[in-house]
């Protein structure tokens, strides 16, 4: 059954001139059929430069929106429209405007894990990899950072700027449990512990490196260690095993994002058949959100 679905997906992919993009947190069977597996921003950049007219985005809504922001001339499909992100949804336009009114001299730096409407109200976007660089480069000593409080705190500890951090958090990274991690460290004393900055600061204290998913991939590539404990969504462990089959990876705990697991092969097939659900934004919002994403690119090159 699965094989015939995969065959049909490949056939329709060619007929539709489509490219399938999967986030590194997607289930193994989705990563296996994707043309590219990466973090959200990298995938959106691939969407923009791909020689394809249809982008099938296997991830969550804010990621597909970012692909549409960068590739407005292409049809962006999100096979499961219910794939949301509670972190992104913990901020909306009225609440951002109220904090902006409270700190009128601050510029807003917004993590890409946020809704397009809110990106449109911000000065610059950032990812977990470049958040510090973006905050340091914006032309103000006072910054509003949203929506992830742990990433905001991670930057605040390193920056001399005044940073007003939004109190949002990723429910998935909140599942990273310090006792589980300590047990893994005991069991694998020679392993490097890599954790995502969306985990809590008490977990950072134990880590060898605090990195986004792209940073983890690069770090492992240049590390001499052969074993790694991975403190982010467990799909990443599968991605790392395919990239580095000669190294050992262990999930730091049951760090599982239900929204990342709602995309299925039959849903991808339906989406390619019917060319829906399409992710579309109001053009005025898309343009303003584009300006915030473009500013990040100007800063980080
Ligand atoms: O934005 C992304 O891709 C996420 C959710 C994580 C990361 O650090 O790459």
PDB file of C-alpha atoms and ligand atoms in Angstrom:
ATOM      1  CA  UNK A   1       0.000   0.000   0.000  1.00  0.00           C
ATOM      2  CA  UNK A   2       2.741   2.444   1.087  1.00  0.00           C
ATOM      3  CA  UNK A   3       4.800   1.598  -2.011  1.00  0.00           C
ATOM      4  CA  UNK A   4       1.953   2.322  -4.396  1.00  0.00           C
ATOM      5  CA  UNK A   5       1.286   5.644  -2.629  1.00  0.00           C
ATOM      6  CA  UNK A   6       4.976   6.553  -2.969  1.00  0.00           C
ATOM      7  CA  UNK A   7       4.979   5.591  -6.669  1.00  0.00           C
ATOM      8  CA  UNK A   8       1.910   7.783  -7.261  1.00  0.00           C
ATOM      9  CA  UNK A   9       3.500  10.688  -5.313  1.00  0.00           C
ATOM     10  CA  UNK A  10       6.620  10.531  -7.528  1.00  0.00           C
ATOM     11  CA  UNK A  11       4.512  10.352 -10.701  1.00  0.00           C
ATOM     12  CA  UNK A  12       2.355  13.348  -9.740  1.00  0.00           C
ATOM     13  CA  UNK A  13       5.389  15.259  -8.500  1.00  0.00           C
ATOM     14  CA  UNK A  14       6.818  15.135 -12.037  1.00  0.00           C
ATOM     15  CA  UNK A  15       3.494  15.933 -13.709  1.00  0.00           C
ATOM     16  CA  UNK A  16       2.947  18.933 -11.431  1.00  0.00           C
ATOM     17  CA  UNK A  17       6.564  20.119 -11.608  1.00  0.00           C
ATOM     18  CA  UNK A  18       6.617  19.964  -7.816  1.00  0.00           C
ATOM     19  CA  UNK A  19       9.326  19.761  -5.191  1.00  0.00           C
ATOM     20  CA  UNK A  20       8.756  18.103  -1.793  1.00  0.00           C
ATOM     21  CA  UNK A  21      10.369  19.841   1.177  1.00  0.00           C
ATOM     22  CA  UNK A  22      10.411  18.248   4.626  1.00  0.00           C
ATOM     23  CA  UNK A  23      11.460  19.737   7.930  1.00  0.00           C
ATOM     24  CA  UNK A  24      14.025  17.716   9.935  1.00  0.00           C
ATOM     25  CA  UNK A  25      11.330  17.045  12.571  1.00  0.00           C
ATOM     26  CA  UNK A  26       9.112  15.150  10.081  1.00  0.00           C
ATOM     27  CA  UNK A  27       8.602  11.359  10.436  1.00  0.00           C
ATOM     28  CA  UNK A  28      11.152   9.080   8.688  1.00  0.00           C
ATOM     29  CA  UNK A  29       8.824   8.019   5.840  1.00  0.00           C
ATOM     30  CA  UNK A  30       8.258  11.682   4.910  1.00  0.00           C
ATOM     31  CA  UNK A  31      11.967  12.566   5.145  1.00  0.00           C
ATOM     32  CA  UNK A  32      12.690   9.559   2.905  1.00  0.00           C
ATOM     33  CA  UNK A  33      10.514  10.748  -0.006  1.00  0.00           C
ATOM     34  CA  UNK A  34      11.426  14.455   0.255  1.00  0.00           C
ATOM     35  CA  UNK A  35      13.717  16.201  -2.218  1.00  0.00           C
ATOM     36  CA  UNK A  36      15.193  18.267   0.618  1.00  0.00           C
ATOM     37  CA  UNK A  37      15.172  17.881   4.412  1.00  0.00           C
ATOM     38  CA  UNK A  38      16.337  20.913   6.376  1.00  0.00           C
ATOM     39  CA  UNK A  39      15.367  23.680   8.805  1.00  0.00           C
ATOM     40  CA  UNK A  40      12.483  26.019   8.038  1.00  0.00           C
ATOM     41  CA  UNK A  41      14.436  28.951   6.659  1.00  0.00           C
ATOM     42  CA  UNK A  42      16.743  26.865   4.538  1.00  0.00           C
ATOM     43  CA  UNK A  43      13.718  25.072   3.071  1.00  0.00           C
ATOM     44  CA  UNK A  44      12.054  28.399   2.281  1.00  0.00           C
ATOM     45  CA  UNK A  45      15.200  29.544   0.508  1.00  0.00           C
ATOM     46  CA  UNK A  46      15.222  26.295  -1.469  1.00  0.00           C
ATOM     47  CA  UNK A  47      11.536  26.929  -2.308  1.00  0.00           C
ATOM     48  CA  UNK A  48      12.427  30.372  -3.673  1.00  0.00           C
ATOM     49  CA  UNK A  49      15.295  29.141  -5.849  1.00  0.00           C
ATOM     50  CA  UNK A  50      13.772  25.810  -6.968  1.00  0.00           C
ATOM     51  CA  UNK A  51      12.952  25.299 -10.603  1.00  0.00           C
ATOM     52  CA  UNK A  52       9.463  24.089  -9.659  1.00  0.00           C
ATOM     53  CA  UNK A  53       6.000  25.605  -9.831  1.00  0.00           C
ATOM     54  CA  UNK A  54       4.580  23.701  -6.853  1.00  0.00           C
ATOM     55  CA  UNK A  55       6.118  23.433  -3.373  1.00  0.00           C
ATOM     56  CA  UNK A  56       4.788  20.665  -1.110  1.00  0.00           C
ATOM     57  CA  UNK A  57       5.802  21.812   2.364  1.00  0.00           C
ATOM     58  CA  UNK A  58       5.867  19.007   4.935  1.00  0.00           C
ATOM     59  CA  UNK A  59       6.133  20.923   8.178  1.00  0.00           C
ATOM     60  CA  UNK A  60       3.919  23.342  10.071  1.00  0.00           C
ATOM     61  CA  UNK A  61       1.991  26.403   8.922  1.00  0.00           C
ATOM     62  CA  UNK A  62       4.494  29.177   9.755  1.00  0.00           C
ATOM     63  CA  UNK A  63       7.107  27.325   7.675  1.00  0.00           C
ATOM     64  CA  UNK A  64       4.838  27.057   4.626  1.00  0.00           C
ATOM     65  CA  UNK A  65       3.972  30.745   5.068  1.00  0.00           C
ATOM     66  CA  UNK A  66       7.672  31.632   5.046  1.00  0.00           C
ATOM     67  CA  UNK A  67       8.065  29.642   1.817  1.00  0.00           C
ATOM     68  CA  UNK A  68       5.161  31.617   0.305  1.00  0.00           C
ATOM     69  CA  UNK A  69       6.701  34.896   1.544  1.00  0.00           C
ATOM     70  CA  UNK A  70       9.947  34.075  -0.272  1.00  0.00           C
ATOM     71  CA  UNK A  71       8.360  32.361  -3.297  1.00  0.00           C
ATOM     72  CA  UNK A  72       5.080  34.175  -4.035  1.00  0.00           C
ATOM     73  CA  UNK A  73       5.013  33.086  -7.666  1.00  0.00           C
ATOM     74  CA  UNK A  74       4.836  29.393  -6.701  1.00  0.00           C
ATOM     75  CA  UNK A  75       1.933  27.345  -5.364  1.00  0.00           C
ATOM     76  CA  UNK A  76       2.792  26.393  -1.776  1.00  0.00           C
ATOM     77  CA  UNK A  77       0.861  23.391  -0.443  1.00  0.00           C
ATOM     78  CA  UNK A  78       0.617  22.394   3.233  1.00  0.00           C
ATOM     79  CA  UNK A  79      -0.701  18.790   2.989  1.00  0.00           C
ATOM     80  CA  UNK A  80      -2.254  18.881   6.479  1.00  0.00           C
ATOM     81  CA  UNK A  81      -3.754  22.333   7.158  1.00  0.00           C
ATOM     82  CA  UNK A  82      -4.119  21.531  10.873  1.00  0.00           C
ATOM     83  CA  UNK A  83      -0.327  21.400  11.266  1.00  0.00           C
ATOM     84  CA  UNK A  84       0.075  24.450  13.486  1.00  0.00           C
ATOM     85  CA  UNK A  85       2.728  25.598  15.956  1.00  0.00           C
ATOM     86  CA  UNK A  86       1.663  26.531  19.508  1.00  0.00           C
ATOM     87  CA  UNK A  87       4.846  28.634  19.884  1.00  0.00           C
ATOM     88  CA  UNK A  88       4.030  30.652  16.744  1.00  0.00           C
ATOM     89  CA  UNK A  89       0.408  30.971  17.843  1.00  0.00           C
ATOM     90  CA  UNK A  90       1.278  32.391  21.262  1.00  0.00           C
ATOM     91  CA  UNK A  91       1.717  35.823  19.716  1.00  0.00           C
ATOM     92  CA  UNK A  92      -0.705  37.878  17.645  1.00  0.00           C
ATOM     93  CA  UNK A  93      -0.744  41.372  16.166  1.00  0.00           C
ATOM     94  CA  UNK A  94      -2.680  43.182  18.982  1.00  0.00           C
ATOM     95  CA  UNK A  95      -0.412  41.757  21.688  1.00  0.00           C
ATOM     96  CA  UNK A  96       2.767  42.632  19.779  1.00  0.00           C
ATOM     97  CA  UNK A  97       1.438  46.155  19.178  1.00  0.00           C
ATOM     98  CA  UNK A  98       0.741  46.593  22.882  1.00  0.00           C
ATOM     99  CA  UNK A  99       4.311  45.707  23.888  1.00  0.00           C
ATOM    100  CA  UNK A 100       5.610  47.949  21.066  1.00  0.00           C
ATOM    101  CA  UNK A 101       3.490  50.799  22.494  1.00  0.00           C
ATOM    102  CA  UNK A 102       5.030  50.171  25.945  1.00  0.00           C
ATOM    103  CA  UNK A 103       8.592  50.368  24.529  1.00  0.00           C
ATOM    104  CA  UNK A 104       8.337  52.851  21.644  1.00  0.00           C
ATOM    105  CA  UNK A 105      12.119  53.178  21.245  1.00  0.00           C
ATOM    106  CA  UNK A 106      12.645  49.445  20.807  1.00  0.00           C
ATOM    107  CA  UNK A 107      12.937  47.601  17.507  1.00  0.00           C
ATOM    108  CA  UNK A 108      11.221  44.224  17.231  1.00  0.00           C
ATOM    109  CA  UNK A 109      13.235  41.136  16.315  1.00  0.00           C
ATOM    110  CA  UNK A 110      10.955  38.203  15.638  1.00  0.00           C
ATOM    111  CA  UNK A 111      11.913  34.533  15.565  1.00  0.00           C
ATOM    112  CA  UNK A 112      10.787  33.031  12.222  1.00  0.00           C
ATOM    113  CA  UNK A 113       8.630  30.618  14.261  1.00  0.00           C
ATOM    114  CA  UNK A 114       5.774  33.139  14.222  1.00  0.00           C
ATOM    115  CA  UNK A 115       2.693  33.981  12.118  1.00  0.00           C
ATOM    116  CA  UNK A 116       3.175  36.024   8.916  1.00  0.00           C
ATOM    117  CA  UNK A 117       0.887  38.816  10.209  1.00  0.00           C
ATOM    118  CA  UNK A 118       3.186  39.287  13.197  1.00  0.00           C
ATOM    119  CA  UNK A 119       6.325  39.141  11.033  1.00  0.00           C
ATOM    120  CA  UNK A 120       4.730  41.993   9.060  1.00  0.00           C
ATOM    121  CA  UNK A 121       4.738  44.156  12.229  1.00  0.00           C
ATOM    122  CA  UNK A 122       8.363  43.504  13.108  1.00  0.00           C
ATOM    123  CA  UNK A 123      11.641  45.160  12.142  1.00  0.00           C
ATOM    124  CA  UNK A 124      13.635  42.005  11.375  1.00  0.00           C
ATOM    125  CA  UNK A 125      13.242  38.249  11.602  1.00  0.00           C
ATOM    126  CA  UNK A 126      15.836  35.809  12.914  1.00  0.00           C
ATOM    127  CA  UNK A 127      16.415  32.083  13.290  1.00  0.00           C
ATOM    128  CA  UNK A 128      17.858  30.230  16.265  1.00  0.00           C
ATOM    129  CA  UNK A 129      21.207  30.256  14.433  1.00  0.00           C
ATOM    130  CA  UNK A 130      21.425  34.006  13.804  1.00  0.00           C
ATOM    131  CA  UNK A 131      19.246  35.505  16.598  1.00  0.00           C
ATOM    132  CA  UNK A 132      22.218  36.994  18.482  1.00  0.00           C
ATOM    133  CA  UNK A 133      23.762  38.469  15.322  1.00  0.00           C
ATOM    134  CA  UNK A 134      20.447  40.043  14.266  1.00  0.00           C
ATOM    135  CA  UNK A 135      19.765  41.504  17.734  1.00  0.00           C
ATOM    136  CA  UNK A 136      23.305  42.928  17.895  1.00  0.00           C
ATOM    137  CA  UNK A 137      23.013  44.466  14.419  1.00  0.00           C
ATOM    138  CA  UNK A 138      19.642  46.232  14.583  1.00  0.00           C
ATOM    139  CA  UNK A 139      20.093  50.001  14.964  1.00  0.00           C
ATOM    140  CA  UNK A 140      18.739  50.311  18.518  1.00  0.00           C
ATOM    141  CA  UNK A 141      20.063  49.485  21.981  1.00  0.00           C
ATOM    142  CA  UNK A 142      16.603  48.386  22.979  1.00  0.00           C
ATOM    143  CA  UNK A 143      14.985  45.340  21.384  1.00  0.00           C
ATOM    144  CA  UNK A 144      11.684  43.495  21.753  1.00  0.00           C
ATOM    145  CA  UNK A 145      12.323  39.793  21.169  1.00  0.00           C
ATOM    146  CA  UNK A 146       9.440  37.376  20.506  1.00  0.00           C
ATOM    147  CA  UNK A 147       7.944  34.831  20.786  1.00  0.00           C
ATOM    148  CA  UNK A 148      10.334  32.293  22.417  1.00  0.00           C
ATOM    149  CA  UNK A 149      11.429  33.285  25.927  1.00  0.00           C
ATOM    150  CA  UNK A 150      14.254  30.738  26.138  1.00  0.00           C
ATOM    151  CA  UNK A 151      15.854  31.892  22.894  1.00  0.00           C
ATOM    152  CA  UNK A 152      15.303  35.491  24.097  1.00  0.00           C
ATOM    153  CA  UNK A 153      17.025  34.704  27.390  1.00  0.00           C
ATOM    154  CA  UNK A 154      19.857  32.965  25.535  1.00  0.00           C
ATOM    155  CA  UNK A 155      20.520  36.225  23.644  1.00  0.00           C
ATOM    156  CA  UNK A 156      19.986  38.483  26.688  1.00  0.00           C
ATOM    157  CA  UNK A 157      22.731  36.644  28.571  1.00  0.00           C
ATOM    158  CA  UNK A 158      25.209  37.432  25.790  1.00  0.00           C
ATOM    159  CA  UNK A 159      24.135  40.927  24.763  1.00  0.00           C
ATOM    160  CA  UNK A 160      24.564  44.324  26.441  1.00  0.00           C
ATOM    161  CA  UNK A 161      21.365  45.573  24.819  1.00  0.00           C
ATOM    162  CA  UNK A 162      18.147  46.054  26.761  1.00  0.00           C
ATOM    163  CA  UNK A 163      15.988  43.130  25.604  1.00  0.00           C
ATOM    164  CA  UNK A 164      12.275  42.850  26.329  1.00  0.00           C
ATOM    165  CA  UNK A 165      11.559  39.140  25.967  1.00  0.00           C
ATOM    166  CA  UNK A 166       8.093  37.832  25.098  1.00  0.00           C
ATOM    167  CA  UNK A 167       6.921  35.081  27.444  1.00  0.00           C
ATOM    168  CA  UNK A 168       6.254  32.320  24.869  1.00  0.00           C
ATOM    169  CA  UNK A 169       7.676  28.813  24.765  1.00  0.00           C
ATOM    170  CA  UNK A 170       7.798  25.699  22.621  1.00  0.00           C
ATOM    171  CA  UNK A 171       5.725  22.913  24.223  1.00  0.00           C
ATOM    172  CA  UNK A 172       7.850  20.295  22.519  1.00  0.00           C
ATOM    173  CA  UNK A 173      11.194  21.557  23.787  1.00  0.00           C
ATOM    174  CA  UNK A 174       9.599  21.933  27.234  1.00  0.00           C
ATOM    175  CA  UNK A 175       9.396  18.101  27.216  1.00  0.00           C
ATOM    176  CA  UNK A 176      13.196  17.905  27.461  1.00  0.00           C
ATOM    177  CA  UNK A 177      13.636  16.509  30.965  1.00  0.00           C
ATOM    178  CA  UNK A 178      16.783  17.221  32.947  1.00  0.00           C
ATOM    179  CA  UNK A 179      16.696  13.859  34.809  1.00  0.00           C
ATOM    180  CA  UNK A 180      16.414  11.931  31.509  1.00  0.00           C
ATOM    181  CA  UNK A 181      19.327  13.910  30.133  1.00  0.00           C
ATOM    182  CA  UNK A 182      21.477  13.270  33.202  1.00  0.00           C
ATOM    183  CA  UNK A 183      20.798   9.529  32.821  1.00  0.00           C
ATOM    184  CA  UNK A 184      21.895   9.642  29.170  1.00  0.00           C
ATOM    185  CA  UNK A 185      25.068  11.517  30.110  1.00  0.00           C
ATOM    186  CA  UNK A 186      25.858   8.853  32.725  1.00  0.00           C
ATOM    187  CA  UNK A 187      25.247   6.083  30.219  1.00  0.00           C
ATOM    188  CA  UNK A 188      27.241   7.753  27.408  1.00  0.00           C
ATOM    189  CA  UNK A 189      29.985   9.733  29.188  1.00  0.00           C
ATOM    190  CA  UNK A 190      31.972  10.271  25.963  1.00  0.00           C
ATOM    191  CA  UNK A 191      29.000  11.644  24.014  1.00  0.00           C
ATOM    192  CA  UNK A 192      28.523  15.341  23.244  1.00  0.00           C
ATOM    193  CA  UNK A 193      25.212  16.783  24.409  1.00  0.00           C
ATOM    194  CA  UNK A 194      23.757  19.178  21.811  1.00  0.00           C
ATOM    195  CA  UNK A 195      20.625  21.062  22.838  1.00  0.00           C
ATOM    196  CA  UNK A 196      18.317  23.512  21.109  1.00  0.00           C
ATOM    197  CA  UNK A 197      18.102  27.052  22.582  1.00  0.00           C
ATOM    198  CA  UNK A 198      14.326  26.561  22.946  1.00  0.00           C
ATOM    199  CA  UNK A 199      15.071  24.113  25.807  1.00  0.00           C
ATOM    200  CA  UNK A 200      15.290  25.558  29.324  1.00  0.00           C
ATOM    201  CA  UNK A 201      18.420  27.291  30.691  1.00  0.00           C
ATOM    202  CA  UNK A 202      18.994  24.554  33.318  1.00  0.00           C
ATOM    203  CA  UNK A 203      19.472  22.125  30.408  1.00  0.00           C
ATOM    204  CA  UNK A 204      21.917  24.478  28.638  1.00  0.00           C
ATOM    205  CA  UNK A 205      24.172  24.224  31.695  1.00  0.00           C
ATOM    206  CA  UNK A 206      24.765  20.526  30.930  1.00  0.00           C
ATOM    207  CA  UNK A 207      25.274  20.950  27.189  1.00  0.00           C
ATOM    208  CA  UNK A 208      28.462  20.883  25.129  1.00  0.00           C
ATOM    209  CA  UNK A 209      26.782  23.156  22.584  1.00  0.00           C
ATOM    210  CA  UNK A 210      23.479  25.064  22.263  1.00  0.00           C
ATOM    211  CA  UNK A 211      22.466  25.080  18.611  1.00  0.00           C
ATOM    212  CA  UNK A 212      19.548  25.186  16.176  1.00  0.00           C
ATOM    213  CA  UNK A 213      19.091  22.184  13.890  1.00  0.00           C
ATOM    214  CA  UNK A 214      21.307  23.586  11.104  1.00  0.00           C
ATOM    215  CA  UNK A 215      23.988  24.395  13.676  1.00  0.00           C
ATOM    216  CA  UNK A 216      23.825  20.825  15.031  1.00  0.00           C
ATOM    217  CA  UNK A 217      24.423  19.415  11.560  1.00  0.00           C
ATOM    218  CA  UNK A 218      27.444  21.653  10.988  1.00  0.00           C
ATOM    219  CA  UNK A 219      28.820  21.059  14.489  1.00  0.00           C
ATOM    220  CA  UNK A 220      28.699  17.256  14.131  1.00  0.00           C
ATOM    221  CA  UNK A 221      30.396  17.502  10.733  1.00  0.00           C
ATOM    222  CA  UNK A 222      33.425  19.138  12.331  1.00  0.00           C
ATOM    223  CA  UNK A 223      33.399  17.361  15.726  1.00  0.00           C
ATOM    224  CA  UNK A 224      35.771  14.526  16.615  1.00  0.00           C
ATOM    225  CA  UNK A 225      33.148  12.924  18.854  1.00  0.00           C
ATOM    226  CA  UNK A 226      31.468   9.781  17.606  1.00  0.00           C
ATOM    227  CA  UNK A 227      28.405   9.806  19.865  1.00  0.00           C
ATOM    228  CA  UNK A 228      25.880  12.581  20.388  1.00  0.00           C
ATOM    229  CA  UNK A 229      22.882  13.087  22.658  1.00  0.00           C
ATOM    230  CA  UNK A 230      20.383  15.212  20.738  1.00  0.00           C
ATOM    231  CA  UNK A 231      18.247  17.662  22.710  1.00  0.00           C
ATOM    232  CA  UNK A 232      15.649  18.667  20.169  1.00  0.00           C
ATOM    233  CA  UNK A 233      12.604  17.118  18.466  1.00  0.00           C
ATOM    234  CA  UNK A 234      13.275  13.404  17.944  1.00  0.00           C
ATOM    235  CA  UNK A 235      12.825  13.536  14.128  1.00  0.00           C
ATOM    236  CA  UNK A 236      16.218  15.211  14.070  1.00  0.00           C
ATOM    237  CA  UNK A 237      17.840  11.977  15.255  1.00  0.00           C
ATOM    238  CA  UNK A 238      16.639  10.238  12.067  1.00  0.00           C
ATOM    239  CA  UNK A 239      17.934  13.099   9.908  1.00  0.00           C
ATOM    240  CA  UNK A 240      21.352  12.931  11.626  1.00  0.00           C
ATOM    241  CA  UNK A 241      21.557   9.133  11.245  1.00  0.00           C
ATOM    242  CA  UNK A 242      21.001   9.467   7.489  1.00  0.00           C
ATOM    243  CA  UNK A 243      23.623  12.240   7.246  1.00  0.00           C
ATOM    244  CA  UNK A 244      26.247  10.578   9.456  1.00  0.00           C
ATOM    245  CA  UNK A 245      25.697   6.791   9.361  1.00  0.00           C
ATOM    246  CA  UNK A 246      29.062   6.121  11.034  1.00  0.00           C
ATOM    247  CA  UNK A 247      28.182   8.106  14.207  1.00  0.00           C
ATOM    248  CA  UNK A 248      25.815   7.215  17.049  1.00  0.00           C
ATOM    249  CA  UNK A 249      22.882   9.422  18.018  1.00  0.00           C
ATOM    250  CA  UNK A 250      20.511   9.145  20.930  1.00  0.00           C
ATOM    251  CA  UNK A 251      17.414  11.258  21.587  1.00  0.00           C
ATOM    252  CA  UNK A 252      17.798  13.214  24.831  1.00  0.00           C
ATOM    253  CA  UNK A 253      14.283  12.160  25.833  1.00  0.00           C
ATOM    254  CA  UNK A 254      10.749  11.869  24.526  1.00  0.00           C
ATOM    255  CA  UNK A 255      10.849  15.272  22.795  1.00  0.00           C
ATOM    256  CA  UNK A 256       8.001  14.862  20.348  1.00  0.00           C
ATOM    257  CA  UNK A 257       6.038  17.458  18.359  1.00  0.00           C
ATOM    258  CA  UNK A 258       2.520  16.165  17.529  1.00  0.00           C
ATOM    259  CA  UNK A 259       2.046  18.877  14.883  1.00  0.00           C
ATOM    260  CA  UNK A 260       5.120  17.683  13.014  1.00  0.00           C
ATOM    261  CA  UNK A 261       3.664  14.168  12.798  1.00  0.00           C
ATOM    262  CA  UNK A 262       0.264  14.920  11.250  1.00  0.00           C
ATOM    263  CA  UNK A 263       1.569  14.956   7.675  1.00  0.00           C
ATOM    264  CA  UNK A 264       1.203  11.514   6.081  1.00  0.00           C
ATOM    265  CA  UNK A 265       2.053  10.003   2.695  1.00  0.00           C
ATOM    266  CA  UNK A 266      -1.661   9.752   1.671  1.00  0.00           C
ATOM    267  CA  UNK A 267      -2.118  13.446   2.582  1.00  0.00           C
ATOM    268  CA  UNK A 268       0.862  14.391   0.405  1.00  0.00           C
ATOM    269  CA  UNK A 269      -0.661  12.380  -2.429  1.00  0.00           C
ATOM    270  CA  UNK A 270      -4.076  14.081  -2.045  1.00  0.00           C
ATOM    271  CA  UNK A 271      -2.404  17.432  -1.910  1.00  0.00           C
ATOM    272  CA  UNK A 272      -0.543  16.802  -5.175  1.00  0.00           C
ATOM    273  CA  UNK A 273      -3.707  15.430  -6.806  1.00  0.00           C
ATOM    274  CA  UNK A 274      -5.952  18.345  -5.848  1.00  0.00           C
ATOM    275  CA  UNK A 275      -3.314  21.078  -5.591  1.00  0.00           C
ATOM    276  CA  UNK A 276      -4.571  22.081  -2.187  1.00  0.00           C
ATOM    277  CA  UNK A 277      -4.582  23.178   0.635  1.00  0.00           C
ATOM    278  CA  UNK A 278      -2.762  26.246  -0.736  1.00  0.00           C
ATOM    279  CA  UNK A 279      -1.025  28.640   1.658  1.00  0.00           C
ATOM    280  CA  UNK A 280      -1.809  32.187   0.566  1.00  0.00           C
ATOM    281  CA  UNK A 281      -1.366  35.492   2.372  1.00  0.00           C
ATOM    282  CA  UNK A 282      -2.850  38.918   1.851  1.00  0.00           C
ATOM    283  CA  UNK A 283      -0.307  40.526  -0.552  1.00  0.00           C
ATOM    284  CA  UNK A 284       0.135  43.593   1.709  1.00  0.00           C
ATOM    285  CA  UNK A 285       0.988  41.353   4.682  1.00  0.00           C
ATOM    286  CA  UNK A 286       3.258  39.205   2.540  1.00  0.00           C
ATOM    287  CA  UNK A 287       5.220  42.239   1.380  1.00  0.00           C
ATOM    288  CA  UNK A 288       5.688  43.624   4.893  1.00  0.00           C
ATOM    289  CA  UNK A 289       6.665  40.179   6.226  1.00  0.00           C
ATOM    290  CA  UNK A 290       9.083  39.853   3.308  1.00  0.00           C
ATOM    291  CA  UNK A 291      10.753  43.128   4.368  1.00  0.00           C
ATOM    292  CA  UNK A 292      11.401  41.700   7.872  1.00  0.00           C
ATOM    293  CA  UNK A 293      12.819  38.443   6.467  1.00  0.00           C
ATOM    294  CA  UNK A 294      14.912  40.384   3.915  1.00  0.00           C
ATOM    295  CA  UNK A 295      16.358  42.544   6.688  1.00  0.00           C
ATOM    296  CA  UNK A 296      17.600  39.398   8.435  1.00  0.00           C
ATOM    297  CA  UNK A 297      19.271  38.325   5.197  1.00  0.00           C
ATOM    298  CA  UNK A 298      20.877  41.777   4.764  1.00  0.00           C
ATOM    299  CA  UNK A 299      22.280  41.553   8.318  1.00  0.00           C
ATOM    300  CA  UNK A 300      23.516  37.982   8.124  1.00  0.00           C
ATOM    301  CA  UNK A 301      24.501  37.955   4.472  1.00  0.00           C
TER     302      UNK A 301
HETATM  303  O1  LIG B   1      12.939  26.883  12.350  1.00  0.00           O
HETATM  304  C1  LIG B   1      13.251  25.692  12.415  1.00  0.00           C
HETATM  305  O2  LIG B   1      13.546  25.029  11.448  1.00  0.00           O
HETATM  306  C2  LIG B   1      13.150  25.018  13.724  1.00  0.00           C
HETATM  307  C3  LIG B   1      11.781  24.763  14.208  1.00  0.00           C
HETATM  308  C4  LIG B   1      14.194  24.657  14.425  1.00  0.00           C
HETATM  309  C5  LIG B   1      15.608  24.940  14.112  1.00  0.00           C
HETATM  310  O3  LIG B   1      16.356  25.282  15.007  1.00  0.00           O
HETATM  311  O4  LIG B   1      16.044  24.810  12.989  1.00  0.00           O
END
